[in-house]
Coordinates of C-alpha atoms in Angstrom, one line a residue:
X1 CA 77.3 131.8 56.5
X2 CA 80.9 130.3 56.7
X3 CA 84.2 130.9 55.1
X4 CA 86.8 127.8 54.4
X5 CA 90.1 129.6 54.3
X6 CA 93.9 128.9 54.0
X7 CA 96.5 126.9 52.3
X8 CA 97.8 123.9 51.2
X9 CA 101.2 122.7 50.3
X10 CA 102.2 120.4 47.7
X11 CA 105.7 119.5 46.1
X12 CA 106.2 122.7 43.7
X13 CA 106.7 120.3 41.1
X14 CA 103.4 118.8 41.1
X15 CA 101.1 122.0 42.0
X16 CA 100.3 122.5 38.1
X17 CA 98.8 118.7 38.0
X18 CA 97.2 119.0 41.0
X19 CA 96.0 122.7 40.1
X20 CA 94.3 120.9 37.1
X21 CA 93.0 118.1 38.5
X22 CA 91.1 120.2 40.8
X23 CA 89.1 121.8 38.0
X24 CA 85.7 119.5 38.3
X25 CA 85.7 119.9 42.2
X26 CA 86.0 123.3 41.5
X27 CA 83.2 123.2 38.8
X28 CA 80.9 120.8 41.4
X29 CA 81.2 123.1 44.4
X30 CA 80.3 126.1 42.6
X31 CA 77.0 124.7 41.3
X32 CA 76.3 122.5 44.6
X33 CA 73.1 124.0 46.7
X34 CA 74.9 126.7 49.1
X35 CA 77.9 127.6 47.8
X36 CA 78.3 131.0 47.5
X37 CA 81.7 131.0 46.1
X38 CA 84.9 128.7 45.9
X39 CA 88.4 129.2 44.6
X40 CA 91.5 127.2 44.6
X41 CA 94.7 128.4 43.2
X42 CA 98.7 128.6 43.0
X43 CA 100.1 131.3 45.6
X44 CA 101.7 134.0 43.6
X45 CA 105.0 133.8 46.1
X46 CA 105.6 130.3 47.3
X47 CA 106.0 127.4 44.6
X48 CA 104.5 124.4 46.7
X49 CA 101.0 126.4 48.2
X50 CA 97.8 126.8 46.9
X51 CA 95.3 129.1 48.4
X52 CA 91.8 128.0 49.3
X53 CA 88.7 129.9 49.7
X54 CA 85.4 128.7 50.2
X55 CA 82.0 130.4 50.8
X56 CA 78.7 128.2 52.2
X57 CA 75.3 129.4 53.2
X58 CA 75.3 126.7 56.0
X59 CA 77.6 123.9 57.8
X60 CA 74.6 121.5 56.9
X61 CA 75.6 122.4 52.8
X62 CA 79.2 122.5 53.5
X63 CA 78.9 118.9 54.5
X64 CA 76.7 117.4 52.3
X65 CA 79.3 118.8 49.6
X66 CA 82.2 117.1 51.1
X67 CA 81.3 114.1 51.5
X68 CA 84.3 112.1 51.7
X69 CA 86.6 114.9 51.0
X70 CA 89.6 114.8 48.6
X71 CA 90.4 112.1 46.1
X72 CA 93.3 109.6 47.2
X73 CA 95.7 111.3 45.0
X74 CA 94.8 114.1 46.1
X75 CA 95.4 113.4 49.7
X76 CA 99.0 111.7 48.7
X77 CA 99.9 114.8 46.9
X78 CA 99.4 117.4 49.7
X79 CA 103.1 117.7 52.1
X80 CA 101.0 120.0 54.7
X81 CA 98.2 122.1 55.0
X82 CA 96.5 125.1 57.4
X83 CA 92.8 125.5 56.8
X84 CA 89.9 127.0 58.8
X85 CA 86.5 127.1 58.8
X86 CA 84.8 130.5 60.1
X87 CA 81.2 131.3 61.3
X88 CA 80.5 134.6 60.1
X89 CA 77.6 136.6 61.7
X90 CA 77.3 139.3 59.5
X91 CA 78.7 140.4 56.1
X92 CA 78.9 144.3 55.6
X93 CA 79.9 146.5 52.4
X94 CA 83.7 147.5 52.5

């Protein structure tokens, strides 16, 4: 199991477009093979970040999802970004 985790940062003028255009992706990864769960979505506090969350049975599914990774507007659009994959061992109840 591994968790994709942290933020992005866009101009906070164009975070509802790309918000939006994210939708499909959104829509793909959640029905691709592994995917446990995946979110994107506008930070509550700061008007340019949007969180990401990402859940994968394996690295191997992870990948084959990706492919070659955001679309060029996409790419153009984000100022900055902090995100981390993490290998988790074990998942326990709260």
């Amino acid at each position: 199991m591994l968790i994709v985790a942290g933020s992005l940062y866009v101009d906070p003028d164009q975070r509802d477009a790309y918000l939006a255009d994210c939708v499909r992706v959104v829509r793909q990864a959640r029905s691709a093979p592994g995917c446990v769960d995946f979110a994107i979505g506008a930070d509550l506090v700061e008007p340019g970040r949007i969180n990401v969350y990402e859940r994968w049975e394996s690295a191997e599914q992870l990948l084959d999802f990706r492919g070659s990774g955001p679309s060029e507007e996409q790419a153009v659009a984000i100022r900055g970004a902090e995100v981390h994959r993490y290998l988790i061992s074990g998942v326990e109840a709260p």
